[in-house]
GROMACS .gro file of C-alpha atoms in nm:
model
  248
    1MET     CA    1   3.846  20.397  -6.151
    2THR     CA    2   3.742  20.410  -6.517
    3ASP     CA    3   3.912  20.198  -6.781
    4PRO     CA    4   4.004  20.445  -7.055
    5LEU     CA    5   3.959  20.186  -7.332
    6SER     CA    6   3.622  20.035  -7.246
    7GLY     CA    7   3.494  20.310  -7.018
    8GLU     CA    8   3.421  20.043  -6.758
    9ASP     CA    9   3.368  20.187  -6.410
   10ASN     CA   10   3.550  19.965  -6.163
   11HIS     CA   11   3.373  20.143  -5.878
   12ALA     CA   12   3.024  20.087  -6.014
   13PRO     CA   13   2.776  19.991  -5.741
   14ALA     CA   14   2.735  19.623  -5.669
   15ALA     CA   15   2.357  19.645  -5.659
   16ASP     CA   16   2.173  19.371  -5.848
   17ARG     CA   17   1.976  19.626  -6.045
   18PRO     CA   18   2.172  19.942  -6.122
   19ALA     CA   19   1.977  20.240  -6.253
   20VAL     CA   20   2.170  20.227  -6.581
   21LEU     CA   21   2.328  19.942  -6.774
   22VAL     CA   22   2.562  20.021  -7.061
   23VAL     CA   23   2.618  19.742  -7.306
   24MET     CA   24   2.945  19.790  -7.499
   25ASP     CA   25   2.919  19.659  -7.856
   26PRO     CA   26   3.252  19.767  -8.011
   27THR     CA   27   3.214  19.562  -8.328
   28ASP     CA   28   2.854  19.679  -8.392
   29ASP     CA   29   2.745  19.321  -8.395
   30ALA     CA   30   2.415  19.271  -8.576
   31ALA     CA   31   2.325  19.001  -8.324
   32VAL     CA   32   2.330  19.259  -8.043
   33THR     CA   33   2.089  19.487  -8.227
   34ALA     CA   34   1.865  19.193  -8.312
   35ALA     CA   35   1.858  19.083  -7.945
   36ALA     CA   36   1.762  19.433  -7.834
   37LEU     CA   37   1.482  19.457  -8.091
   38GLN     CA   38   1.353  19.113  -8.009
   39ALA     CA   39   1.347  19.205  -7.640
   40HIS     CA   40   1.082  19.469  -7.706
   41ASN     CA   41   0.770  19.362  -7.516
   42PRO     CA   42   0.561  19.644  -7.370
   43ALA     CA   43   0.303  19.407  -7.230
   44MET     CA   44   0.577  19.255  -7.013
   45GLY     CA   45   0.721  19.591  -6.904
   46ARG     CA   46   1.014  19.624  -7.145
   47ILE     CA   47   1.043  19.853  -7.446
   48THR     CA   48   1.322  19.901  -7.706
   49VAL     CA   49   1.379  20.241  -7.859
   50HIS     CA   50   1.551  20.269  -8.199
   51PRO     CA   51   1.633  20.642  -8.216
   52THR     CA   52   1.583  20.831  -8.540
   53PRO     CA   53   1.926  20.873  -8.703
   54VAL     CA   54   2.097  21.195  -8.813
   55THR     CA   55   1.939  21.422  -8.555
   56SER     CA   56   2.035  21.557  -8.212
   57SER     CA   57   1.681  21.667  -8.125
   58VAL     CA   58   1.548  21.576  -7.783
   59GLN     CA   59   1.196  21.623  -7.920
   60THR     CA   60   1.257  21.358  -8.185
   61LEU     CA   61   1.398  21.126  -7.916
   62ALA     CA   62   1.085  21.183  -7.711
   63HIS     CA   63   0.873  21.094  -8.015
   64ASP     CA   64   1.081  20.775  -8.066
   65LEU     CA   65   1.017  20.682  -7.700
   66LEU     CA   66   0.642  20.752  -7.734
   67ALA     CA   67   0.634  20.545  -8.050
   68ALA     CA   68   0.803  20.256  -7.871
   69LEU     CA   69   0.537  20.289  -7.603
   70GLY     CA   70   0.271  20.254  -7.873
   71LYS     CA   71   0.136  20.607  -7.836
   72PRO     CA   72  -0.027  20.787  -8.132
   73LEU     CA   73   0.215  21.056  -8.243
   74HIS     CA   74  -0.047  21.212  -8.468
   75ARG     CA   75  -0.244  21.308  -8.156
   76LEU     CA   76   0.036  21.521  -8.000
   77GLY     CA   77  -0.070  21.840  -8.175
   78ALA     CA   78  -0.429  21.803  -8.063
   79GLU     CA   79  -0.306  21.747  -7.707
   80LYS     CA   80  -0.090  22.063  -7.737
   81ILE     CA   81   0.230  21.867  -7.691
   82THR     CA   82   0.426  22.078  -7.933
   83SER     CA   83   0.765  22.141  -7.772
   84ALA     CA   84   1.064  21.921  -7.676
   85ARG     CA   85   1.000  21.979  -7.305
   86LEU     CA   86   0.633  21.882  -7.325
   87ALA     CA   87   0.703  21.578  -7.545
   88TRP     CA   88   0.970  21.454  -7.305
   89GLN     CA   89   0.747  21.506  -7.004
   90ALA     CA   90   0.470  21.316  -7.180
   91ALA     CA   91   0.705  21.026  -7.252
   92LEU     CA   92   0.822  21.012  -6.889
   93ALA     CA   93   0.468  21.035  -6.761
   94TRP     CA   94   0.360  20.738  -6.977
   95LEU     CA   95   0.663  20.536  -6.865
   96SER     CA   96   0.588  20.610  -6.505
   97GLY     CA   97   0.212  20.558  -6.534
   98GLU     CA   98   0.246  20.225  -6.710
   99ARG     CA   99   0.529  20.124  -6.475
  100HIS     CA  100   0.764  19.980  -6.737
  101GLN     CA  101   1.067  19.812  -6.581
  102GLN     CA  102   1.322  19.844  -6.854
  103VAL     CA  103   1.393  20.087  -7.138
  104VAL     CA  104   1.648  19.966  -7.396
  105VAL     CA  105   1.802  20.229  -7.625
  106LEU     CA  106   2.003  20.147  -7.935
  107ARG     CA  107   2.272  20.363  -8.094
  108ALA     CA  108   2.353  20.539  -7.766
  109HIS     CA  109   2.708  20.618  -7.896
  110LEU     CA  110   2.554  20.855  -8.154
  111MET     CA  111   2.369  21.061  -7.893
  112ASN     CA  112   2.506  21.398  -7.789
  113GLU     CA  113   2.546  21.509  -7.428
  114THR     CA  114   2.204  21.669  -7.414
  115ARG     CA  115   2.027  21.355  -7.529
  116TRP     CA  116   2.222  21.143  -7.282
  117ALA     CA  117   2.128  21.374  -6.998
  118SER     CA  118   1.760  21.342  -7.099
  119MET     CA  119   1.781  20.965  -7.117
  120LEU     CA  120   1.939  20.946  -6.772
  121GLU     CA  121   1.629  21.113  -6.631
  122ILE     CA  122   1.436  20.790  -6.700
  123PRO     CA  123   1.564  20.585  -6.403
  124THR     CA  124   1.560  20.896  -6.183
  125LEU     CA  125   1.197  20.988  -6.248
  126THR     CA  126   1.036  20.652  -6.330
  127SER     CA  127   1.068  20.297  -6.205
  128ALA     CA  128   1.240  20.185  -6.528
  129GLN     CA  129   1.598  20.071  -6.563
  130LEU     CA  130   1.782  20.226  -6.859
  131VAL     CA  131   1.987  20.002  -7.089
  132LEU     CA  132   2.207  20.192  -7.329
  133ILE     CA  133   2.349  19.990  -7.624
  134HIS     CA  134   2.681  20.163  -7.708
  135HIS     CA  135   2.808  20.044  -8.049
  136ALA     CA  136   3.161  20.182  -8.018
  137GLN     CA  137   3.502  20.100  -7.873
  138ARG     CA  138   3.486  20.340  -7.576
  139LEU     CA  139   3.266  20.589  -7.395
  140SER     CA  140   3.331  20.956  -7.466
  141PRO     CA  141   3.454  21.177  -7.182
  142ALA     CA  142   3.118  21.356  -7.179
  143HIS     CA  143   2.930  21.027  -7.148
  144GLN     CA  144   3.159  20.905  -6.874
  145ARG     CA  145   3.102  21.231  -6.686
  146LEU     CA  146   2.726  21.196  -6.706
  147LEU     CA  147   2.737  20.835  -6.589
  148SER     CA  148   2.952  20.920  -6.288
  149SER     CA  149   2.655  21.084  -6.118
  150ILE     CA  150   2.423  20.781  -6.130
  151PRO     CA  151   2.449  20.416  -6.022
  152HIS     CA  152   2.546  20.222  -6.333
  153ARG     CA  153   2.720  19.909  -6.461
  154ILE     CA  154   2.898  19.838  -6.785
  155THR     CA  155   2.891  19.498  -6.955
  156HIS     CA  156   2.987  19.343  -7.283
  157ASP     CA  157   2.724  19.075  -7.258
  158ILE     CA  158   2.377  19.164  -7.396
  159THR     CA  159   2.225  18.854  -7.234
  160LYS     CA  160   2.309  18.990  -6.887
  161ALA     CA  161   2.132  19.316  -6.966
  162LEU     CA  162   1.822  19.152  -7.110
  163PRO     CA  163   1.724  18.852  -6.897
  164PRO     CA  164   1.427  18.646  -7.013
  165LEU     CA  165   1.089  18.779  -6.910
  166HIS     CA  166   0.855  18.546  -6.728
  167GLY     CA  167   0.489  18.568  -6.622
  168GLU     CA  168   0.280  18.883  -6.654
  169HIS     CA  169   0.370  19.248  -6.648
  170PRO     CA  170   0.514  19.298  -6.295
  171TYR     CA  171   0.243  19.554  -6.217
  172GLU     CA  172  -0.041  19.398  -6.414
  173ASP     CA  173  -0.257  19.350  -6.103
  174SER     CA  174  -0.230  19.717  -6.015
  175PHE     CA  175  -0.399  19.836  -6.333
  176PRO     CA  176  -0.767  19.917  -6.292
  177PRO     CA  177  -1.008  19.707  -6.502
  178SER     CA  178  -1.120  19.855  -6.831
  179VAL     CA  179  -1.410  20.095  -6.785
  180SER     CA  180  -1.666  20.180  -7.050
  181LEU     CA  181  -1.705  20.558  -7.055
  182PRO     CA  182  -1.947  20.787  -7.245
  183GLU     CA  183  -1.827  21.041  -7.495
  184LEU     CA  184  -1.638  21.301  -7.298
  185PRO     CA  185  -1.599  21.676  -7.353
  186ARG     CA  186  -1.285  21.800  -7.525
  187SER     CA  187  -1.234  22.093  -7.286
  188ASP     CA  188  -0.893  22.188  -7.149
  189PHE     CA  189  -0.793  22.072  -6.800
  190PRO     CA  190  -0.927  22.374  -6.598
  191HIS     CA  191  -1.284  22.326  -6.737
  192PHE     CA  192  -1.290  21.955  -6.811
  193ARG     CA  193  -1.458  21.832  -6.487
  194ALA     CA  194  -1.720  22.107  -6.490
  195GLU     CA  195  -1.806  22.027  -6.851
  196MET     CA  196  -1.842  21.658  -6.765
  197PHE     CA  197  -2.083  21.753  -6.484
  198ARG     CA  198  -2.292  21.969  -6.721
  199HIS     CA  199  -2.318  21.721  -7.005
  200LEU     CA  200  -2.331  21.374  -6.847
  201SER     CA  201  -2.602  21.205  -6.643
  202ALA     CA  202  -2.531  21.152  -6.274
  203GLU     CA  203  -2.436  20.787  -6.331
  204GLN     CA  204  -2.210  20.870  -6.626
  205PHE     CA  205  -2.043  21.152  -6.438
  206ALA     CA  206  -1.974  20.927  -6.139
  207ALA     CA  207  -1.802  20.666  -6.358
  208ALA     CA  208  -1.602  20.922  -6.553
  209ASP     CA  209  -1.508  21.122  -6.247
  210THR     CA  210  -1.366  20.813  -6.081
  211GLU     CA  211  -1.126  20.760  -6.370
  212TYR     CA  212  -1.051  21.133  -6.393
  213THR     CA  213  -0.959  21.147  -6.021
  214ARG     CA  214  -0.741  20.838  -6.058
  215GLY     CA  215  -0.555  21.006  -6.346
  216VAL     CA  216  -0.508  21.332  -6.161
  217GLU     CA  217  -0.374  21.155  -5.851
  218THR     CA  218  -0.131  20.953  -6.065
  219ALA     CA  219  -0.011  21.267  -6.241
  220CYS     CA  220   0.034  21.453  -5.914
  221HIS     CA  221   0.223  21.162  -5.766
  222TRP     CA  222   0.465  21.166  -6.061
  223LEU     CA  223   0.503  21.548  -6.066
  224THR     CA  224   0.580  21.577  -5.694
  225ARG     CA  225   0.861  21.321  -5.733
  226HIS     CA  226   1.035  21.544  -5.990
  227PRO     CA  227   1.358  21.695  -5.843
  228ASP     CA  228   1.258  22.047  -5.957
  229TYR     CA  229   0.908  22.033  -5.815
  230HIS     CA  230   0.967  22.231  -5.492
  231ARG     CA  231   1.175  22.499  -5.664
  232HIS     CA  232   0.916  22.565  -5.936
  233ALA     CA  233   0.619  22.533  -5.699
  234ALA     CA  234   0.774  22.773  -5.448
  235ALA     CA  235   0.841  23.029  -5.723
  236ALA     CA  236   0.481  23.005  -5.843
  237LEU     CA  237   0.329  23.028  -5.493
  238GLY     CA  238   0.544  23.313  -5.363
  239PRO     CA  239   0.748  23.344  -5.041
  240ARG     CA  240   0.444  23.348  -4.809
  241ASN     CA  241   0.354  22.992  -4.898
  242ILE     CA  242   0.704  22.837  -4.915
  243VAL     CA  243   0.676  22.709  -4.553
  244ARG     CA  244   0.334  22.553  -4.629
  245LEU     CA  245   0.475  22.395  -4.947
  246HIS     CA  246   0.765  22.222  -4.771
  247ALA     CA  247   0.536  22.111  -4.491
  248ALA     CA  248   0.302  21.936  -4.738
   0.00000   0.00000   0.00000
């Protein structure tokens, strides 16, 4: 049952690590904001997002997330990431690829239903736990409704949501060592590998192709975990291949 004042879900799962943690900060305590900002440590697998105020744009939220991840926003146009959907997919892909364990978002009470729905995709499609800092007395009915579909917990204690980080990034050992690569072609994806083969020596191509293959496999792994993957893939392939798709 949900407490109408705090929004606290008395039936929240008892798991040690719920997908979503909501930190209620009804007095908008500056110490809570400071703790969330100080917790930002991408090298250890935790990022803090301070959303751009006075906007309801999901694209701007995606840019805020990419900025928190340390990604160069000025490169988005060159990479043809020009829409809200593409920007959000890019942010989720980076989160998943770098295997961050916690995403902390300030000012969650100011986000509309669409932005909340986007944020709640993070624990569903990546390995990261989502921590929403809610600087208000209570959750709105729309926010409560969205939370009801995902394992979550509500707390008033910021320290419980942001435990100290120890050691290295939890997946540090899984990252490949840095590889020195030659200058690569700037071709689009369908032609990129062929252009590498044409312009690089055999040794350079072998090194670059190893990293390229690793990237493609990582991207495919992330894409096939998306809940809409089979629906979109089946529509693209046509009815004759639906059986083959589901058997894959």
